[in-house]
Amino acid sequence: MKARRTTSGLPRAGEEATPGRRNPLGAATGRGSRVRAWPAGDGRRRASAARQRAELLELQQGIQYRRIFVTLLGVIVAVSAAVVLLGTIGLLNETRSRPLTPAEQNQYKQEEIARRWQAWPTTGVFPDEVKYLGLDRAQQYARRVGIAPETECAKGVDAPVADVLRSHGCVTMLRATYMDQTASFVFTVGVAVLKDEESRLSAGEELTQDDRVGVLPVAFPGTVSERFGPEQRQRTSWVGAGPYLVFSTGGYADGRTRAAIPPEEILHPELWPAGKSIGNQIAYFLADPPKVPPCTQGNVC
């Protein structure tokens, strides 16, 4: 009786596999055969592990760069904040109201005086009435006859004076004519505006002492001054005040020339003191020290 075979084709227990026999999967069978590892699976695992390591390294580098960036950004913000804070403190210290220093007070006075010829109306530079001392030092008033148009410095004075003013940067010339309280004398006052007080001092050192030259008279037709011209000037003078040279000249309202007056009468005891006094008074108005505020922003520090 033959042994029964299993339907699977595999040998029974205790039987040996027939050499050369193949199993249904097509692989040779036998007691010595081994299961071989699948190479592709190991490669995928290694590649996956490498990718994970690379991603981890990249992540770590990103975190490190981010920390560096955040640190640098923090430093920049801190420095910027410090700069802004210091600037704000400096601005507050600079702009807050505080007492003026002596140098600032002096600068305020100089600037205020230097701008008066422009800031004031012409009637402020040349008032309607100007005090002067008459005979026996009696106080009298000269009245303004008229104000001449503003002109170039060289056109308002004699040539020797014009050269000096021009060389020291004279800006402009303002002139007005007055008559004394008795209407016997006429006077022209000229204000030469220099760049600054230093220029005025330098110009004053070079001005001639000749009392026959100075400011040119301004006559106004139909008034007591209509016959007042260069030939009618008896004497001229000037005085310095701030950045201004204030010239004055006087003569007789009846038109008498200097040549017509005897030398002993040129030094008239009333005419010339009045002329100098009027010029000095206008110079005083222009250079009168202004009231200086005690603080940089007014009266409250």
Coordinates of N, CA and C in Angstrom, one line a residue, residues 1-192:
M1 N 0.9 -1.2 0.0 CA 0.0 0.0 0.0 C 0.9 1.2 0.0
K2 N 0.6 2.2 -0.9 CA 1.5 3.4 -1.1 C 1.1 4.4 -0.1
A3 N 2.1 5.2 0.3 CA 1.9 6.3 1.3 C 1.1 7.4 0.6
R4 N 0.2 8.0 1.3 CA -0.6 9.1 0.8 C 0.3 10.4 0.9
R5 N 0.1 11.2 -0.2 CA 0.9 12.5 -0.2 C -0.1 13.6 0.2
T6 N 0.5 14.6 0.7 CA -0.3 15.8 1.1 C -0.5 16.6 -0.2
T7 N -1.6 17.3 -0.1 CA -1.9 18.1 -1.3 C -1.1 19.3 -1.5
S8 N -0.3 19.7 -0.4 CA 0.5 20.8 -0.5 C 1.8 20.6 -1.2
G9 N 2.1 19.3 -1.4 CA 3.4 19.0 -2.1 C 4.6 19.0 -1.2
L10 N 4.4 19.3 0.1 CA 5.5 19.4 1.0 C 5.6 18.0 1.6
P11 N 6.8 17.5 2.0 CA 7.0 16.2 2.6 C 6.4 16.1 3.9
R12 N 6.1 15.0 4.3 CA 5.5 14.7 5.6 C 6.7 14.8 6.6
A13 N 6.2 14.8 7.8 CA 7.1 14.8 8.9 C 8.0 13.5 8.9
G14 N 9.2 13.6 9.0 CA 10.1 12.5 8.9 C 10.6 12.2 7.5
E15 N 10.0 12.7 6.5 CA 10.5 12.5 5.1 C 11.5 13.5 4.8
E16 N 12.3 13.2 3.9 CA 13.3 14.1 3.4 C 12.8 14.7 2.1
A17 N 13.2 15.9 1.9 CA 12.8 16.6 0.7 C 13.6 16.0 -0.5
T18 N 12.9 15.8 -1.5 CA 13.5 15.2 -2.7 C 14.4 16.2 -3.4
P19 N 15.7 15.8 -3.6 CA 16.6 16.8 -4.2 C 16.1 17.2 -5.5
G20 N 16.3 18.5 -5.8 CA 16.0 19.0 -7.1 C 14.5 19.4 -7.2
R21 N 13.8 19.1 -6.2 CA 12.4 19.4 -6.3 C 12.1 20.8 -6.0
R22 N 11.2 21.4 -6.7 CA 10.9 22.9 -6.5 C 9.6 23.1 -5.8
N23 N 9.6 24.1 -5.0 CA 8.3 24.4 -4.3 C 7.4 25.2 -5.2
P24 N 6.2 25.4 -4.9 CA 5.3 26.1 -5.8 C 5.8 27.5 -6.0
L25 N 6.6 28.2 -5.2 CA 7.0 29.6 -5.4 C 8.2 29.6 -6.4
G26 N 8.7 28.5 -6.8 CA 9.7 28.4 -7.8 C 11.1 28.4 -7.2
A27 N 11.2 28.5 -5.9 CA 12.6 28.5 -5.3 C 12.9 27.1 -4.9
A28 N 14.2 26.8 -5.0 CA 14.7 25.5 -4.6 C 14.5 25.3 -3.1
T29 N 14.1 24.1 -2.7 CA 13.9 23.8 -1.3 C 14.9 22.8 -0.9
G30 N 15.1 22.9 0.4 CA 16.1 22.0 1.0 C 16.4 22.4 2.4
R31 N 16.9 21.5 3.2 CA 17.1 21.8 4.6 C 18.2 22.9 4.7
G32 N 19.1 23.0 3.8 CA 20.2 24.0 4.0 C 19.8 25.4 3.5
S33 N 18.7 25.7 2.9 CA 18.3 27.0 2.3 C 18.1 28.0 3.4
R34 N 18.5 29.3 3.2 CA 18.3 30.4 4.2 C 17.4 31.5 3.5
V35 N 16.7 32.3 4.4 CA 15.9 33.5 4.0 C 16.9 34.7 3.8
R36 N 17.0 35.2 2.7 CA 17.9 36.3 2.4 C 17.2 37.7 2.7
A37 N 17.9 38.7 3.3 CA 17.4 40.0 3.6 C 17.1 40.8 2.3
W38 N 16.1 41.6 2.2 CA 15.8 42.4 1.1 C 16.6 43.7 1.1
P39 N 17.5 43.8 0.1 CA 18.5 45.0 0.1 C 17.8 46.3 0.0
A40 N 16.7 46.5 -0.7 CA 16.1 47.7 -0.9 C 15.5 48.3 0.4
G41 N 15.0 47.5 1.2 CA 14.4 47.9 2.5 C 15.5 48.6 3.4
D42 N 16.7 48.0 3.5 CA 17.8 48.6 4.3 C 18.2 49.9 3.7
G43 N 18.2 50.1 2.4 CA 18.6 51.3 1.8 C 17.6 52.4 2.1
R44 N 16.3 52.1 2.1 CA 15.3 53.1 2.4 C 15.4 53.6 3.8
R45 N 15.7 52.6 4.7 CA 15.8 53.0 6.1 C 17.0 53.9 6.3
R46 N 18.1 53.5 5.7 CA 19.3 54.4 5.8 C 19.1 55.8 5.3
A47 N 18.4 55.9 4.1 CA 18.1 57.2 3.5 C 17.2 58.0 4.3
S48 N 16.2 57.3 4.9 CA 15.3 58.0 5.8 C 16.0 58.6 7.0
A49 N 16.9 57.7 7.6 CA 17.6 58.2 8.8 C 18.5 59.3 8.4
A50 N 19.2 59.3 7.2 CA 20.0 60.4 6.8 C 19.2 61.7 6.6
R51 N 18.1 61.5 6.1 CA 17.2 62.7 5.9 C 16.8 63.3 7.2
Q52 N 16.5 62.4 8.1 CA 16.1 62.9 9.5 C 17.2 63.6 10.1
R53 N 18.5 63.0 10.0 CA 19.6 63.7 10.6 C 19.9 65.1 10.0
A54 N 19.8 65.1 8.6 CA 20.0 66.4 7.9 C 18.9 67.4 8.3
E55 N 17.7 67.0 8.4 CA 16.6 67.9 8.8 C 16.9 68.4 10.3
L56 N 17.3 67.5 11.1 CA 17.6 67.9 12.5 C 18.7 68.9 12.6
L57 N 19.8 68.6 11.8 CA 20.9 69.6 11.7 C 20.5 70.9 11.2
E58 N 19.7 70.9 10.1 CA 19.2 72.1 9.6 C 18.3 72.9 10.5
L59 N 17.5 72.2 11.3 CA 16.6 72.8 12.3 C 17.5 73.4 13.4
Q60 N 18.5 72.7 13.8 CA 19.4 73.2 14.8 C 20.1 74.5 14.4
Q61 N 20.6 74.5 13.1 CA 21.2 75.6 12.6 C 20.3 76.8 12.5
G62 N 19.0 76.5 12.0 CA 18.0 77.6 11.9 C 17.7 78.2 13.3
I63 N 17.6 77.3 14.3 CA 17.4 77.8 15.6 C 18.6 78.7 16.1
Q64 N 19.8 78.3 15.8 CA 21.0 79.0 16.2 C 21.0 80.4 15.4
Y65 N 20.7 80.4 14.1 CA 20.7 81.6 13.4 C 19.6 82.6 13.9
R66 N 18.5 82.0 14.2 CA 17.4 82.8 14.7 C 17.8 83.4 16.0
R67 N 18.5 82.7 16.9 CA 18.9 83.3 18.2 C 19.9 84.4 17.9
I68 N 20.8 84.2 17.0 CA 21.8 85.3 16.6 C 21.0 86.5 16.1
F69 N 20.1 86.3 15.2 CA 19.3 87.4 14.6 C 18.5 88.1 15.7
V70 N 17.9 87.4 16.6 CA 17.1 88.0 17.6 C 18.0 88.8 18.6
T71 N 19.2 88.2 18.8 CA 20.2 88.9 19.7 C 20.6 90.2 19.0
L72 N 21.0 90.2 17.7 CA 21.4 91.4 17.0 C 20.3 92.4 17.0
L73 N 19.1 91.9 16.7 CA 18.0 92.8 16.6 C 17.7 93.5 18.0
G74 N 17.9 92.7 19.0 CA 17.7 93.3 20.4 C 18.8 94.4 20.6
V75 N 20.0 94.1 20.2 CA 21.1 95.1 20.4 C 20.8 96.4 19.6
I76 N 20.4 96.2 18.4 CA 20.1 97.4 17.5 C 18.9 98.2 18.2
V77 N 17.9 97.5 18.6 CA 16.8 98.2 19.2 C 17.2 98.9 20.5
A78 N 18.0 98.3 21.3 CA 18.5 98.9 22.5 C 19.4 100.1 22.2
V79 N 20.3 100.0 21.3 CA 21.1 101.1 20.9 C 20.3 102.3 20.3
S80 N 19.3 102.0 19.5 CA 18.4 103.0 18.9 C 17.6 103.7 20.0
A81 N 17.1 102.9 20.9 CA 16.4 103.5 22.0 C 17.2 104.4 22.9
A82 N 18.5 104.0 23.1 CA 19.4 104.8 23.9 C 19.7 106.1 23.2
V83 N 19.9 106.0 21.8 CA 20.2 107.2 21.0 C 19.0 108.2 21.1
V84 N 17.8 107.6 20.9 CA 16.6 108.5 20.9 C 16.4 109.1 22.3
L85 N 16.7 108.3 23.3 CA 16.5 108.8 24.7 C 17.5 110.0 25.0
L86 N 18.8 109.7 24.6 CA 19.8 110.8 24.8 C 19.4 112.0 24.0
G87 N 19.0 111.8 22.7 CA 18.6 112.9 21.9 C 17.4 113.7 22.5
T88 N 16.4 113.0 23.0 CA 15.3 113.6 23.6 C 15.7 114.4 24.8
I89 N 16.6 113.8 25.6 CA 17.0 114.5 26.8 C 17.8 115.8 26.4
G90 N 18.7 115.7 25.4 CA 19.4 116.8 24.9 C 18.5 117.9 24.4
L91 N 17.4 117.5 23.6 CA 16.5 118.5 23.0 C 15.7 119.2 24.1
L92 N 15.3 118.4 25.1 CA 14.6 119.0 26.3 C 15.5 120.0 27.0
N93 N 16.7 119.6 27.2 CA 17.6 120.5 27.9 C 17.9 121.8 27.1
E94 N 17.9 121.6 25.8 CA 18.2 122.7 24.9 C 17.0 123.7 24.8
T95 N 15.8 123.1 24.7 CA 14.6 123.9 24.5 C 13.8 124.3 25.7
R96 N 14.1 123.7 26.8 CA 13.4 124.1 28.0 C 13.8 125.5 28.4
S97 N 12.9 126.2 29.0 CA 13.2 127.6 29.4 C 14.2 127.6 30.5
R98 N 15.2 128.5 30.4 CA 16.3 128.6 31.3 C 16.8 130.0 31.3
P99 N 17.5 130.5 32.4 CA 18.0 131.8 32.4 C 19.0 132.1 31.3
L100 N 19.0 133.3 30.7 CA 20.0 133.6 29.7 C 21.3 133.9 30.3
T101 N 22.4 133.4 29.6 CA 23.7 133.7 30.1 C 24.1 135.1 29.7
P102 N 25.1 135.7 30.3 CA 25.5 137.0 30.0 C 25.9 137.2 28.5
A103 N 26.5 136.2 27.9 CA 26.8 136.2 26.5 C 25.5 136.2 25.6
E104 N 24.5 135.5 26.0 CA 23.2 135.4 25.3 C 22.5 136.8 25.5
Q105 N 22.6 137.3 26.6 CA 21.9 138.6 26.8 C 22.6 139.7 25.9
N106 N 23.9 139.7 25.9 CA 24.6 140.7 25.0 C 24.3 140.4 23.5
Q107 N 24.2 139.2 23.1 CA 23.8 138.9 21.7 C 22.4 139.3 21.4
Y108 N 21.5 139.1 22.4 CA 20.1 139.6 22.2 C 20.1 141.1 22.0
K109 N 20.8 141.8 22.8 CA 20.8 143.3 22.6 C 21.4 143.7 21.3
Q110 N 22.5 143.1 20.8 CA 23.1 143.5 19.6 C 22.2 143.2 18.4
E111 N 21.5 142.0 18.4 CA 20.6 141.6 17.3 C 19.4 142.6 17.3
E112 N 18.9 142.9 18.5 CA 17.7 143.8 18.5 C 18.0 145.2 18.0
I113 N 19.2 145.7 18.4 CA 19.6 147.0 17.9 C 19.9 147.0 16.4
A114 N 20.5 145.9 15.9 CA 20.9 145.9 14.5 C 19.7 145.8 13.6
R115 N 18.6 145.3 14.0 CA 17.4 145.1 13.2 C 16.5 146.3 13.2
R116 N 16.7 147.3 14.0 CA 15.8 148.4 14.2 C 15.5 149.2 13.0
W117 N 16.6 149.4 12.2 CA 16.4 150.2 11.0 C 15.4 149.6 10.0
Q118 N 15.2 148.3 10.1 CA 14.2 147.6 9.3 C 12.9 147.3 10.0
A119 N 13.1 147.0 11.3 CA 11.9 146.6 12.1 C 11.0 147.8 12.4
W120 N 11.7 148.9 12.6 CA 10.9 150.1 13.0 C 10.4 150.8 11.7
P121 N 9.3 151.5 11.8 CA 8.9 152.4 10.7 C 9.9 153.6 10.6
T122 N 9.9 154.2 9.5 CA 10.8 155.4 9.3 C 10.5 156.5 10.3
T123 N 9.3 156.6 10.8 CA 8.9 157.6 11.8 C 9.4 157.1 13.2
G124 N 9.8 155.9 13.3 CA 10.5 155.4 14.5 C 11.9 155.8 14.5
V125 N 12.6 155.7 13.4 CA 14.0 156.0 13.3 C 14.1 157.6 13.4
F126 N 13.2 158.3 12.7 CA 13.2 159.7 12.7 C 11.9 160.2 13.3
P127 N 11.9 160.4 14.6 CA 10.6 160.9 15.2 C 10.1 162.2 14.8
D128 N 8.9 162.5 15.0 CA 8.3 163.8 14.6 C 9.0 165.0 15.3
E129 N 9.4 164.8 16.6 CA 10.1 165.8 17.3 C 11.3 165.2 18.0
V130 N 12.3 166.0 18.1 CA 13.6 165.6 18.8 C 14.0 166.7 19.7
K131 N 14.4 166.3 20.9 CA 14.9 167.2 21.9 C 16.3 167.7 21.5
Y132 N 16.5 169.0 21.8 CA 17.9 169.5 21.7 C 18.1 170.6 22.7
L133 N 19.3 171.0 23.0 CA 19.6 172.1 23.9 C 19.9 173.3 23.2
G134 N 19.1 174.4 23.5 CA 19.3 175.7 22.9 C 20.2 176.6 23.7
L135 N 20.0 177.9 23.5 CA 20.8 178.9 24.3 C 20.5 178.7 25.8
D136 N 21.6 178.8 26.5 CA 21.6 178.7 28.0 C 21.1 177.3 28.4
R137 N 21.3 176.3 27.5 CA 21.0 174.9 27.7 C 19.5 174.7 28.0
A138 N 18.7 175.6 27.4 CA 17.3 175.4 27.5 C 16.8 174.3 26.5
Q139 N 16.0 173.4 27.1 CA 15.5 172.3 26.3 C 14.5 172.8 25.2
Q140 N 14.7 172.5 24.0 CA 13.8 172.8 22.9 C 13.6 171.6 22.0
Y141 N 12.7 171.8 21.0 CA 12.3 170.7 20.2 C 12.5 171.0 18.7
A142 N 13.2 170.1 18.0 CA 13.3 170.3 16.5 C 12.2 169.4 15.9
R143 N 11.5 170.0 14.9 CA 10.4 169.2 14.2 C 10.9 168.7 12.9
R144 N 10.5 167.5 12.6 CA 10.8 166.9 11.3 C 10.1 167.5 10.1
V145 N 10.9 167.9 9.1 CA 10.4 168.5 7.9 C 10.0 167.4 6.9
G146 N 10.8 166.4 6.7 CA 10.5 165.3 5.8 C 11.6 164.2 5.9
I147 N 11.2 163.1 5.3 CA 12.1 161.9 5.3 C 12.4 161.6 3.8
A148 N 13.7 161.4 3.5 CA 14.1 161.1 2.2 C 14.0 159.6 1.9
P149 N 13.9 159.3 0.6 CA 13.9 157.8 0.3 C 15.2 157.2 0.7
E150 N 15.2 155.9 1.0 CA 16.4 155.2 1.3 C 17.3 155.2 0.1
T151 N 18.6 155.3 0.3 CA 19.5 155.4 -0.8 C 20.8 154.6 -0.5
E152 N 21.6 154.5 -1.6 CA 22.9 153.9 -1.4 C 23.8 154.7 -0.5
C153 N 24.7 154.1 0.2 CA 25.5 154.9 1.2 C 26.3 155.9 0.4
A154 N 26.9 155.6 -0.7 CA 27.8 156.5 -1.4 C 27.0 157.7 -2.0
K155 N 25.7 157.5 -2.2 CA 25.0 158.6 -2.8 C 24.4 159.6 -1.7
G156 N 24.6 159.3 -0.4 CA 24.1 160.1 0.6 C 25.2 160.9 1.3
V157 N 26.4 160.8 0.9 CA 27.5 161.4 1.6 C 28.5 162.0 0.6
D158 N 29.5 162.8 1.1 CA 30.5 163.3 0.2 C 31.5 162.1 -0.1
A159 N 32.2 162.3 -1.2 CA 33.1 161.3 -1.8 C 34.1 160.7 -0.8
P160 N 34.8 161.5 0.0 CA 35.8 161.0 1.0 C 35.1 160.0 2.0
V161 N 33.9 160.4 2.4 CA 33.2 159.5 3.3 C 32.6 158.3 2.6
A162 N 32.2 158.5 1.4 CA 31.6 157.4 0.6 C 32.7 156.3 0.5
D163 N 33.9 156.6 0.2 CA 35.0 155.6 0.1 C 35.1 154.8 1.3
V164 N 35.1 155.4 2.5 CA 35.2 154.7 3.7 C 34.1 153.8 4.0
L165 N 32.9 154.3 3.8 CA 31.7 153.5 4.0 C 31.6 152.3 3.1
R166 N 32.0 152.5 1.8 CA 32.0 151.4 0.8 C 33.0 150.3 1.2
S167 N 34.1 150.7 1.7 CA 35.2 149.7 2.0 C 34.8 148.9 3.2
H168 N 33.9 149.4 4.0 CA 33.5 148.6 5.2 C 32.1 148.0 5.2
G169 N 31.6 147.9 4.0 CA 30.4 147.2 3.8 C 29.1 147.9 4.2
C170 N 29.1 149.2 4.0 CA 27.8 149.9 4.3 C 26.6 149.4 3.6
V171 N 25.5 149.2 4.3 CA 24.4 148.5 3.7 C 23.4 149.5 3.0
T172 N 23.1 150.6 3.7 CA 22.2 151.6 3.2 C 22.3 152.9 3.9
M173 N 21.6 153.9 3.4 CA 21.7 155.2 4.0 C 20.2 155.7 4.2
L174 N 19.9 156.2 5.4 CA 18.6 156.8 5.7 C 18.8 158.2 6.1
R175 N 17.9 159.1 5.6 CA 18.1 160.5 5.9 C 16.8 161.2 6.1
A176 N 16.8 162.2 7.0 CA 15.6 163.1 7.2 C 16.1 164.5 7.6
T177 N 15.3 165.5 7.4 CA 15.6 166.9 7.6 C 14.7 167.4 8.7
Y178 N 15.3 168.2 9.6 CA 14.6 168.8 10.8 C 14.8 170.3 10.7
M179 N 13.9 171.1 11.4 CA 14.1 172.5 11.6 C 14.1 172.8 13.1
D180 N 14.8 173.8 13.5 CA 14.8 174.1 15.0 C 13.5 174.7 15.4
Q181 N 13.3 174.9 16.7 CA 12.1 175.4 17.2 C 11.7 176.8 16.7
T182 N 12.7 177.6 16.3 CA 12.5 179.0 15.8 C 12.4 179.0 14.3
A183 N 12.6 177.9 13.6 CA 12.6 177.8 12.2 C 13.7 178.6 11.6
S184 N 14.8 178.9 12.3 CA 15.9 179.6 11.8 C 17.0 178.7 11.2
F185 N 17.1 177.5 11.7 CA 18.1 176.6 11.2 C 17.4 175.3 10.7
V186 N 18.1 174.7 9.8 CA 17.7 173.4 9.3 C 18.9 172.4 9.4
F187 N 18.5 171.1 9.6 CA 19.5 170.1 9.9 C 19.1 168.8 9.1
T188 N 20.0 168.2 8.5 CA 19.8 166.8 7.9 C 20.6 165.8 8.7
V189 N 19.9 164.8 9.1 CA 20.5 163.7 9.8 C 20.5 162.4 8.9
G190 N 21.7 161.8 8.8 CA 21.9 160.6 8.0 C 22.3 159.4 8.8
V191 N 21.7 158.3 8.6 CA 22.0 157.1 9.4 C 22.6 156.1 8.4
A192 N 23.9 155.9 8.5 CA 24.6 154.8 7.7 C 24.5 153.5 8.4

